[in-house]
CSV table of C-alpha atoms in Angstrom, one decimal:
chain,number,residue,atom,x,y,z
A,1,MET,CA,102.5,97.7,70.2
A,2,ALA,CA,105.8,98.6,68.6
A,3,TYR,CA,108.6,97.2,70.8
A,4,PHE,CA,111.7,99.5,70.3
A,5,ASP,CA,113.7,98.5,73.4
A,6,ALA,CA,116.0,95.7,72.0
A,7,ALA,CA,119.0,97.2,73.8
A,8,SER,CA,117.3,96.4,77.1
A,9,THR,CA,116.3,93.0,75.9
A,10,GLU,CA,115.7,91.3,72.6
A,11,PRO,CA,112.5,89.3,72.4
A,12,LEU,CA,113.1,85.5,72.6
A,13,HIS,CA,114.0,84.2,69.1
A,14,PRO,CA,111.6,81.5,67.9
A,15,GLN,CA,114.5,79.1,67.5
A,16,ALA,CA,115.6,79.7,71.1
A,17,ARG,CA,112.1,78.9,72.3
A,18,GLU,CA,112.0,75.7,70.3
A,19,ALA,CA,115.4,74.7,71.6
A,20,TYR,CA,114.5,75.6,75.1
A,21,LEU,CA,111.4,73.4,75.2
A,22,ALA,CA,113.3,70.5,73.7
A,23,ALA,CA,116.2,70.9,76.2
A,24,LEU,CA,113.8,71.1,79.1
A,25,ASP,CA,112.8,67.5,78.3
A,26,VAL,CA,116.2,66.0,77.6
A,27,GLY,CA,118.7,68.3,79.2
A,28,TRP,CA,117.5,68.6,82.8
A,29,ALA,CA,119.9,66.3,84.5
A,30,ASP,CA,123.1,67.3,86.3
A,31,PRO,CA,125.7,67.5,83.5
A,32,ALA,CA,128.5,66.6,86.0
A,33,ARG,CA,127.1,63.1,86.8
A,34,LEU,CA,127.9,59.8,85.1
A,35,TYR,CA,124.6,58.2,84.0
A,36,ASN,CA,122.7,58.4,80.8
A,37,GLN,CA,120.5,61.5,81.4
A,38,ALA,CA,123.5,63.3,82.8
A,39,ARG,CA,125.7,62.5,79.8
A,40,ARG,CA,122.9,63.8,77.6
A,41,ALA,CA,122.8,67.1,79.5
A,42,HIS,CA,126.6,67.2,79.4
A,43,MET,CA,126.6,66.7,75.7
A,44,LEU,CA,124.0,69.5,75.1
A,45,LEU,CA,126.0,71.8,77.4
A,46,GLU,CA,129.3,71.2,75.6
A,47,GLN,CA,127.7,71.5,72.2
A,48,ALA,CA,126.2,74.8,73.2
A,49,ARG,CA,129.6,75.9,74.5
A,50,THR,CA,131.3,75.0,71.2
A,51,GLU,CA,128.7,76.9,69.2
A,52,VAL,CA,128.9,80.0,71.4
A,53,ALA,CA,132.7,79.8,71.3
A,54,GLU,CA,132.7,79.7,67.5
A,55,ALA,CA,130.3,82.6,67.2
A,56,LEU,CA,132.4,84.7,69.5
A,57,GLY,CA,135.8,83.8,68.1
A,58,ALA,CA,136.8,81.8,71.2
A,59,ARG,CA,137.9,78.3,72.0
A,60,PRO,CA,135.3,76.1,73.8
A,61,ASP,CA,137.5,75.7,76.8
A,62,GLU,CA,137.8,79.5,77.1
A,63,VAL,CA,134.0,79.9,77.4
A,64,SER,CA,132.1,79.7,80.7
A,65,PHE,CA,128.4,80.4,81.2
A,66,THR,CA,127.3,82.7,83.9
A,67,SER,CA,123.8,83.6,85.2
A,68,SER,CA,123.8,87.0,83.5
A,69,GLY,CA,125.9,89.5,81.6
A,70,THR,CA,126.3,91.5,84.8
A,71,GLN,CA,127.7,88.5,86.6
A,72,ALA,CA,130.0,87.8,83.7
A,73,VAL,CA,131.4,91.3,84.0
A,74,HIS,CA,131.7,91.2,87.8
A,75,LEU,CA,133.6,87.9,87.6
A,76,GLY,CA,135.6,88.9,84.6
A,77,VAL,CA,136.8,92.2,86.1
A,78,LEU,CA,137.4,91.1,89.6
A,79,GLY,CA,138.7,87.6,88.6
A,80,THR,CA,141.3,89.1,86.3
A,81,LEU,CA,142.3,91.7,88.8
A,82,HIS,CA,142.6,89.0,91.4
A,83,GLY,CA,144.7,86.8,89.1
A,84,ARG,CA,147.1,89.7,88.4
A,85,ARG,CA,147.3,91.0,91.9
A,86,ARG,CA,151.1,90.6,91.9
A,87,THR,CA,151.5,92.6,88.7
A,88,GLY,CA,149.6,95.6,90.0
A,89,ARG,CA,146.3,96.9,91.3
A,90,HIS,CA,145.5,99.6,88.7
A,91,LEU,CA,142.3,99.3,86.6
A,92,VAL,CA,141.6,101.4,83.5
A,93,THR,CA,138.0,101.8,82.1
A,94,SER,CA,136.0,104.2,80.0
A,95,ALA,CA,133.5,106.5,81.5
A,96,VAL,CA,130.7,105.0,79.4
A,97,GLU,CA,131.0,101.4,80.4
A,98,HIS,CA,127.9,99.5,81.7
A,99,SER,CA,127.2,100.1,85.4
A,100,SER,CA,128.3,96.5,86.1
A,101,VAL,CA,131.9,97.5,85.1
A,102,LEU,CA,131.8,100.7,87.1
A,103,HIS,CA,130.4,98.9,90.1
A,104,ALA,CA,133.0,96.2,89.9
A,105,ALA,CA,135.6,99.0,89.7
A,106,GLY,CA,134.0,100.5,92.8
A,107,VAL,CA,134.5,97.2,94.7
A,108,HIS,CA,138.2,97.1,93.5
A,109,GLU,CA,138.7,100.7,94.7
A,110,ARG,CA,137.2,100.0,98.1
A,111,ASP,CA,139.5,97.0,98.4
A,112,GLY,CA,142.5,99.3,98.0
A,113,GLY,CA,143.0,99.2,94.2
A,114,THR,CA,143.1,102.2,92.0
A,115,VAL,CA,140.9,103.1,89.0
A,116,GLU,CA,141.4,105.5,86.1
A,117,THR,CA,138.2,106.4,84.2
A,118,VAL,CA,139.0,107.6,80.7
A,119,GLY,CA,136.6,110.2,79.3
A,120,VAL,CA,134.8,110.3,76.0
A,121,GLY,CA,134.1,112.8,73.3
A,122,LEU,CA,130.7,114.3,72.4
A,123,SER,CA,129.8,111.3,70.4
A,124,GLY,CA,130.6,108.9,73.2
A,125,ARG,CA,133.7,107.5,71.7
A,126,VAL,CA,136.5,106.9,74.2
A,127,ASP,CA,139.5,109.3,74.1
A,128,LEU,CA,141.9,106.8,72.5
A,129,PRO,CA,145.2,108.7,73.2
A,130,ALA,CA,144.1,109.1,76.9
A,131,PHE,CA,143.1,105.4,77.1
A,132,THR,CA,146.4,104.4,75.5
A,133,ALA,CA,148.4,106.5,78.0
A,134,ALA,CA,146.3,105.2,80.9
A,135,VAL,CA,147.0,101.6,79.9
A,136,ALA,CA,150.8,102.3,79.8
A,137,ALA,CA,150.8,103.4,83.4
A,138,GLU,CA,153.0,101.2,85.7
A,139,GLY,CA,151.0,98.6,87.6
A,140,THR,CA,148.0,98.4,85.3
A,141,ALA,CA,146.4,95.0,85.8
A,142,LEU,CA,143.4,95.3,83.5
A,143,ALA,CA,141.7,97.6,81.0
A,144,CYS,CA,137.9,97.5,80.1
A,145,LEU,CA,136.2,98.7,77.0
A,146,GLN,CA,132.8,97.9,75.6
A,147,THR,CA,132.2,97.1,71.9
A,148,ALA,CA,129.3,99.6,71.7
A,149,SER,CA,127.5,101.8,74.1
A,150,HIS,CA,124.1,100.4,75.3
A,151,GLU,CA,122.7,103.9,75.6
A,152,VAL,CA,123.8,105.6,72.4
A,153,GLY,CA,125.1,102.9,70.2
A,154,THR,CA,128.5,104.4,69.5
A,155,LEU,CA,131.1,101.8,68.6
A,156,GLN,CA,134.4,101.9,70.5
A,157,PRO,CA,137.8,101.6,69.0
A,158,VAL,CA,138.4,98.2,70.5
A,159,ALA,CA,141.0,97.0,68.0
A,160,GLU,CA,143.2,100.1,68.6
A,161,ALA,CA,142.7,99.8,72.4
A,162,ALA,CA,143.6,96.1,72.2
A,163,ALA,CA,146.8,96.9,70.3
A,164,ALA,CA,147.8,99.4,73.0
A,165,CYS,CA,147.0,96.9,75.7
A,166,ARG,CA,149.1,94.2,73.9
A,167,GLU,CA,152.0,96.5,73.6
A,168,HIS,CA,152.0,97.0,77.4
A,169,GLY,CA,151.1,93.5,78.3
A,170,VAL,CA,147.8,94.5,79.9
A,171,PRO,CA,144.8,92.2,79.4
A,172,LEU,CA,141.7,93.9,77.9
A,173,LEU,CA,138.2,93.0,79.0
A,174,VAL,CA,135.7,93.6,76.2
A,175,ASP,CA,132.1,93.9,77.2
A,176,ALA,CA,130.3,92.8,74.0
A,177,ALA,CA,126.8,92.8,75.4
A,178,GLN,CA,125.4,95.1,72.8
A,179,THR,CA,127.0,93.6,69.7
A,180,ALA,CA,127.3,89.8,70.3
A,181,GLY,CA,125.1,88.1,67.7
A,182,ARG,CA,124.8,91.3,65.7
A,183,LEU,CA,128.4,92.2,64.7
A,184,PRO,CA,131.6,90.2,64.4
A,185,MET,CA,133.6,90.2,67.6
A,186,PRO,CA,136.7,92.4,67.6
A,187,GLU,CA,140.1,90.8,67.8
A,188,GLY,CA,142.5,91.2,70.6
A,189,TRP,CA,140.4,90.7,73.7
A,190,SER,CA,141.7,88.8,76.8
A,191,VAL,CA,138.3,88.6,78.5
A,192,LEU,CA,135.0,88.8,76.7
A,193,THR,CA,131.6,89.2,78.3
A,194,ALA,CA,128.1,89.0,76.8
A,195,SER,CA,124.5,88.4,77.7
A,196,ALA,CA,122.2,86.0,75.9
A,197,HIS,CA,118.9,87.9,76.4
A,198,LYS,CA,120.4,90.8,74.3
A,199,TRP,CA,120.7,88.5,71.3
A,200,GLY,CA,117.3,86.8,71.6
A,201,GLY,CA,118.3,84.1,74.0
A,202,PRO,CA,116.5,83.6,77.4
A,203,ALA,CA,117.3,85.6,80.5
A,204,GLY,CA,119.6,84.1,83.0
A,205,VAL,CA,122.6,83.2,80.7
A,206,GLY,CA,125.7,85.3,80.4
A,207,VAL,CA,129.0,84.4,78.8
A,208,LEU,CA,132.5,84.9,80.3
A,209,ALA,CA,135.3,84.0,77.9
A,210,VAL,CA,138.9,84.0,79.2
A,211,ARG,CA,141.6,83.8,76.6
A,212,LYS,CA,144.2,81.1,77.1
A,213,GLY,CA,147.2,82.5,78.9
A,214,THR,CA,145.2,85.3,80.7
A,215,ARG,CA,145.7,85.1,84.4
A,216,PHE,CA,142.4,84.6,86.0
A,217,ARG,CA,141.3,83.6,89.5
A,218,SER,CA,137.8,83.7,90.8
A,219,PHE,CA,137.5,85.7,94.0
A,220,LEU,CA,134.4,83.7,95.0
A,221,PRO,CA,134.4,80.5,97.1
A,222,GLU,CA,135.7,77.5,95.2
A,223,ASP,CA,133.3,75.6,93.0
A,224,GLU,CA,133.9,72.9,90.4
A,225,ARG,CA,131.5,74.1,87.8
A,226,GLU,CA,132.4,76.0,84.6
A,227,ARG,CA,136.1,75.4,84.8
A,228,ARG,CA,136.1,76.9,88.3
A,229,ARG,CA,135.3,80.3,86.9
A,230,VAL,CA,131.6,80.5,87.8
A,231,PRO,CA,130.0,79.0,90.8
A,232,GLY,CA,126.7,77.2,90.7
A,233,TYR,CA,124.7,74.6,88.7
A,234,GLU,CA,124.4,75.4,85.0
A,235,ASN,CA,121.0,76.1,83.5
A,236,VAL,CA,121.5,73.7,80.6
A,237,PRO,CA,118.1,74.2,78.8
A,238,ALA,CA,118.6,78.0,78.9
A,239,ILE,CA,122.2,77.7,77.7
A,240,VAL,CA,121.1,75.5,74.8
A,241,ALA,CA,118.4,78.1,73.9
A,242,ALA,CA,121.0,80.9,74.1
A,243,ALA,CA,123.3,79.0,71.7
A,244,ALA,CA,120.4,78.5,69.3
A,245,ALA,CA,119.5,82.1,69.4
A,246,LEU,CA,123.1,83.2,68.8
A,247,ARG,CA,123.3,80.9,65.8
A,248,ALA,CA,120.1,82.2,64.4
A,249,MET,CA,120.8,85.9,65.1
A,250,SER,CA,124.4,85.6,63.6
A,251,ALA,CA,123.0,83.9,60.5
A,252,GLU,CA,120.5,86.7,60.0
A,253,ALA,CA,122.7,89.5,61.0
A,254,ALA,CA,124.2,90.6,57.7
A,255,GLN,CA,120.8,91.1,56.1
A,256,GLU,CA,118.9,92.3,59.2
A,257,ASN,CA,121.6,94.7,60.2
A,258,SER,CA,121.5,96.7,57.0
A,259,ARG,CA,117.7,96.8,57.2
A,260,LEU,CA,117.6,98.0,60.8
A,261,SER,CA,120.5,100.4,60.2
A,262,ALA,CA,118.6,102.0,57.3
A,263,LEU,CA,115.6,102.4,59.7
A,264,VAL,CA,117.9,104.0,62.3
A,265,ASP,CA,119.3,106.3,59.6
A,266,ARG,CA,115.8,107.3,58.8
A,267,ILE,CA,115.1,108.2,62.4
A,268,ARG,CA,118.4,110.0,62.8
A,269,ASN,CA,117.8,112.1,59.7
A,270,THR,CA,114.1,112.7,60.1
A,271,VAL,CA,113.7,113.6,63.8
A,272,PRO,CA,115.7,116.8,63.7
A,273,LYS,CA,113.7,117.9,60.6
A,274,ILE,CA,110.3,117.4,62.1
A,275,VAL,CA,110.9,118.2,65.8
A,276,PRO,CA,112.5,121.5,66.6
A,277,ASP,CA,115.3,121.7,69.3
A,278,VAL,CA,116.4,118.1,69.2
A,279,GLU,CA,119.8,116.7,69.6
A,280,VAL,CA,120.6,113.3,68.0
A,281,ILE,CA,123.2,111.7,70.1
A,282,GLY,CA,126.1,109.3,69.3
A,283,GLU,CA,128.2,108.4,66.3
A,284,PRO,CA,126.2,108.6,63.1
A,285,ILE,CA,128.3,106.0,61.1
A,286,GLU,CA,130.4,104.1,63.6
A,287,ARG,CA,127.5,102.8,65.6
A,288,ALA,CA,125.5,99.7,66.4
A,289,PRO,CA,123.0,99.0,63.7
A,290,HIS,CA,119.9,99.0,65.8
A,291,ILE,CA,120.3,101.9,68.3
A,292,VAL,CA,119.5,105.6,68.0
A,293,THR,CA,119.2,108.1,70.8
A,294,PHE,CA,118.0,111.7,70.9
A,295,SER,CA,117.1,114.3,73.4
A,296,CYS,CA,114.3,116.9,73.1
A,297,LEU,CA,115.0,120.2,74.7
A,298,TYR,CA,112.5,121.4,77.4
A,299,VAL,CA,110.8,118.0,77.5
A,300,ASP,CA,110.5,115.8,80.6
A,301,GLY,CA,111.8,112.4,79.6
A,302,GLU,CA,109.3,110.5,81.8
A,303,VAL,CA,106.3,112.4,80.4
A,304,LEU,CA,107.5,111.6,76.8
A,305,LEU,CA,108.0,107.9,77.6
A,306,THR,CA,104.5,107.8,79.1
A,307,GLU,CA,103.0,109.4,76.1
A,308,LEU,CA,104.9,107.1,73.7
A,309,ASP,CA,103.7,104.1,75.8
A,310,LYS,CA,100.1,105.3,75.5
A,311,ALA,CA,100.6,105.6,71.7
A,312,GLY,CA,101.9,102.0,71.6
A,313,PHE,CA,105.7,102.5,71.6
A,314,ALA,CA,108.1,100.8,74.1
A,315,VAL,CA,111.3,102.8,74.3
A,316,SER,CA,113.8,103.6,77.0
A,317,SER,CA,115.4,106.8,78.3
A,318,GLY,CA,118.6,107.9,80.1
A,319,SER,CA,116.9,110.9,81.7
A,320,SER,CA,117.1,111.1,85.4
A,321,CYS,CA,113.4,111.1,86.1
A,322,THR,CA,113.2,107.7,84.5
A,323,ALA,CA,116.0,106.2,86.6
A,324,SER,CA,115.7,104.8,90.1
A,325,THR,CA,118.8,106.8,91.0
A,326,LEU,CA,117.4,110.3,90.3
A,327,ARG,CA,120.6,110.9,88.4
A,328,PRO,CA,120.8,111.1,84.7
A,329,SER,CA,122.6,108.3,82.8
A,330,HIS,CA,126.3,108.4,83.5
A,331,VAL,CA,126.8,107.8,79.8
A,332,LEU,CA,125.0,111.0,78.8
A,333,GLU,CA,126.8,112.9,81.6
A,334,ALA,CA,130.2,111.7,80.4
A,335,MET,CA,129.3,112.8,76.8
A,336,GLY,CA,128.2,116.2,78.0
A,337,VAL,CA,124.9,116.0,76.0
A,338,LEU,CA,121.4,116.9,77.0
A,339,THR,CA,120.2,114.4,79.6
A,340,HIS,CA,116.5,115.5,79.8
A,341,GLY,CA,113.9,114.6,77.2
A,342,ASN,CA,116.0,111.6,76.3
A,343,VAL,CA,114.7,108.8,74.2
A,344,ARG,CA,116.5,105.6,73.1
A,345,VAL,CA,115.0,103.7,70.2
A,346,SER,CA,116.6,100.2,69.8
A,347,LEU,CA,115.1,98.1,67.1
A,348,PRO,CA,114.6,94.4,67.6
A,349,ARG,CA,114.9,91.8,64.8
A,350,GLY,CA,111.9,92.2,62.5
A,351,ALA,CA,111.1,95.8,63.5
A,352,SER,CA,109.0,97.1,60.6
A,353,SER,CA,109.3,100.1,58.5
A,354,ALA,CA,105.7,100.9,59.1
A,355,GLU,CA,106.2,101.0,62.8
A,356,VAL,CA,109.1,103.4,62.4
A,357,ASP,CA,106.9,105.6,60.1
A,358,ARG,CA,104.2,105.7,62.7
A,359,PHE,CA,106.7,106.6,65.4
A,360,LEU,CA,107.9,109.5,63.2
A,361,GLU,CA,104.3,110.5,62.6
A,362,VAL,CA,103.2,110.8,66.2
A,363,LEU,CA,106.4,112.2,67.7
A,364,PRO,CA,106.3,115.8,66.6
A,365,ASP,CA,102.8,116.6,67.9
A,366,MET,CA,103.6,114.7,71.1
A,367,VAL,CA,106.7,116.8,71.8
A,368,ARG,CA,104.9,120.0,70.9
A,369,ARG,CA,102.0,119.2,73.3
A,370,ILE,CA,104.4,118.4,76.2
A,371,ARG,CA,106.3,121.6,75.6
A,372,GLN,CA,103.1,123.6,75.5
A,373,ASP,CA,101.9,122.0,78.8
A,374,ALA,CA,105.3,123.0,80.4
A,375,GLY,CA,104.7,126.6,79.2
A,376,VAL,CA,107.5,126.6,76.7
A,377,ALA,CA,106.9,129.3,74.1
B,1,MET,CA,136.4,133.9,92.3
B,2,THR,CA,137.6,137.5,91.8
B,3,GLU,CA,137.6,137.1,88.0
B,4,VAL,CA,134.0,135.9,87.8
B,5,THR,CA,131.8,138.3,86.0
B,6,GLN,CA,129.0,139.6,88.1
B,7,PRO,CA,125.8,138.2,86.7
B,8,ALA,CA,123.2,140.7,85.4
B,9,LEU,CA,120.5,138.2,86.3
B,10,THR,CA,120.3,135.3,88.7
B,11,ILE,CA,117.7,132.6,88.1
B,12,ASP,CA,116.9,130.7,91.2
B,13,ALA,CA,116.0,127.1,90.0
B,14,LEU,CA,117.1,125.4,93.3
B,15,GLY,CA,114.8,122.5,94.1
B,16,LYS,CA,113.6,122.4,90.5
B,17,LYS,CA,114.1,119.3,88.3
B,18,CYS,CA,115.2,119.4,84.7
B,19,PRO,CA,114.0,120.5,82.3
B,20,ILE,CA,112.5,123.4,84.4
B,21,PRO,CA,115.9,125.2,85.0
B,22,ILE,CA,116.6,125.1,81.3
B,23,ILE,CA,113.1,126.3,80.5
B,24,MET,CA,113.6,129.2,82.9
B,25,LEU,CA,117.0,130.0,81.4
B,26,ALA,CA,115.6,130.0,77.8
B,27,GLU,CA,112.7,132.3,78.9
B,28,GLN,CA,114.9,134.8,80.6
B,29,ILE,CA,118.2,135.1,78.8
B,30,ASN,CA,116.8,137.8,76.6
B,31,HIS,CA,116.1,139.9,79.7
B,32,VAL,CA,119.8,140.8,79.9
B,33,PRO,CA,121.8,142.9,77.5
B,34,LEU,CA,124.1,141.2,74.9
B,35,ASN,CA,127.3,139.8,76.5
B,36,ALA,CA,125.8,140.0,80.0
B,37,VAL,CA,125.9,137.0,82.2
B,38,VAL,CA,123.0,135.0,83.5
B,39,ALA,CA,123.5,132.8,86.6
B,40,VAL,CA,121.3,129.7,87.0
B,41,LEU,CA,121.3,128.4,90.5
B,42,ALA,CA,120.3,124.7,90.4
B,43,ASP,CA,120.8,121.6,92.4
B,44,ASP,CA,119.3,118.9,90.2
B,45,PRO,CA,122.3,116.8,89.1
B,46,ALA,CA,120.9,116.9,85.5
B,47,ALA,CA,121.3,120.7,85.4
B,48,TYR,CA,125.1,120.3,85.8
B,49,THR,CA,125.2,118.6,82.4
B,50,ASP,CA,122.2,120.1,80.7
B,51,VAL,CA,122.8,123.9,81.1
B,52,PRO,CA,126.2,123.6,79.4
B,53,ALA,CA,124.7,121.3,76.7
B,54,TRP,CA,121.9,123.9,76.2
B,55,CYS,CA,124.7,126.5,75.8
B,56,ARG,CA,126.4,124.4,73.1
B,57,LEU,CA,123.1,123.8,71.2
B,58,LYS,CA,122.0,127.5,71.4
B,59,SER,CA,125.5,129.0,70.9
B,60,HIS,CA,125.6,130.9,74.1
B,61,PRO,CA,129.0,130.6,75.8
B,62,HIS,CA,129.0,128.6,79.1
B,63,VAL,CA,131.2,130.8,81.2
B,64,GLY,CA,131.7,128.5,84.2
B,65,THR,CA,130.1,126.4,86.9
B,66,TYR,CA,130.7,127.3,90.5
B,67,GLU,CA,129.7,125.2,93.5
B,68,LEU,CA,127.3,126.8,95.9
B,69,PRO,CA,128.2,126.5,99.7
B,70,GLY,CA,124.7,125.1,100.4
B,71,GLY,CA,124.8,122.5,97.6
B,72,GLY,CA,124.1,122.8,93.9
B,73,TRP,CA,125.8,125.1,91.5
B,74,ALA,CA,125.7,128.6,90.0
B,75,ILE,CA,126.0,128.0,86.3
B,76,HIS,CA,127.0,131.1,84.3
B,77,VAL,CA,125.9,131.7,80.8
B,78,ARG,CA,126.8,134.7,78.6
B,79,ARG,CA,124.1,136.0,76.2
B,80,ASN,CA,125.6,135.8,72.7
B,81,TYR,CA,122.8,137.0,70.5
């Protein structure tokens, strides 16, 4: 089985597994208490915090652990808006943000706030002049921009967006879920969010980093944990494992990225040559190293995914038939690219060249048969 | 709506899921003369994006998308070649 869905979740890194098992034994106590076992858990938690902070370019006291990347985004968006209520109630985001950003924006809107959603070009890159203009609007309390699209891999111009935000005194929330542990973090964020299971850590750990000086106030009932930013008891063993995975992934990134990126290039270049009527989607150069997305004309995405699964390939799709919502992916819609017959290949650490070769070997005939069965001449 | 070119052919793909509306369009666009307009009636949300995307890929101009009173859209495509 070739697992090509790292953008959904990266398999647990062996070092994370090792750290997790060790921390289950020694880091289970309540880190907020004052006895030996608690001090040990506290020490492990703070060590993990320091490591994660260093890897993400933050200070340890800026970093809080959440129970997921989605929770980090919800808290980050709504907490910053809440903290800046007096400045204004306007939120700026791109049209291709993760659904957690868009749903938080929906809550803000229903609560009487305003939202401007900035469009993207055909490659999925945000319209920077429009984003800059939107940020400059009176009463803008927060802007949100991802580092890279989870669906098409396109990198966003975060540094430029951050400069525009700084100029207008607007905090920028950067959703780094797809690149944390793989690429260096961009400069200029005010709030940074990430998710450990995307970098080979366990599920159930997200990161919310709030830059010193950024006004932030949780909208949830008060809780003492995680510098009052995140309610609830920390999962110390999982956090320790998350930090171990981040350390390991970051250390391997330089070498592994160029290897995976070459495999992605091979898929990007080969697929249009061997499958007729295919659109390869997203930025060819300015992209995450491990993600490639394409759409096959006249092909039902669900049928293609099922066939690929039978042939031993785990991939994902933004086509509507594969989503619970019966709508195509909002990212593909915003880009204006084909939404049907969509396949996202996202390579995990260690994905082999032979697996990619086999994928390219089976794909053309598979697509041809699906088209034939649908009566396409 | 007065400036909308009367379609030479209307393809009723209402109730059909993508990619069927696109398959129907690709099959039938050659049934109209060059520069004539084909209207695709569709209510699958994917068609709203996919018909214009097909036009871009196949170099047939997407003339416009008009909402239908009963839901869905009439998506107009001009045959280019």
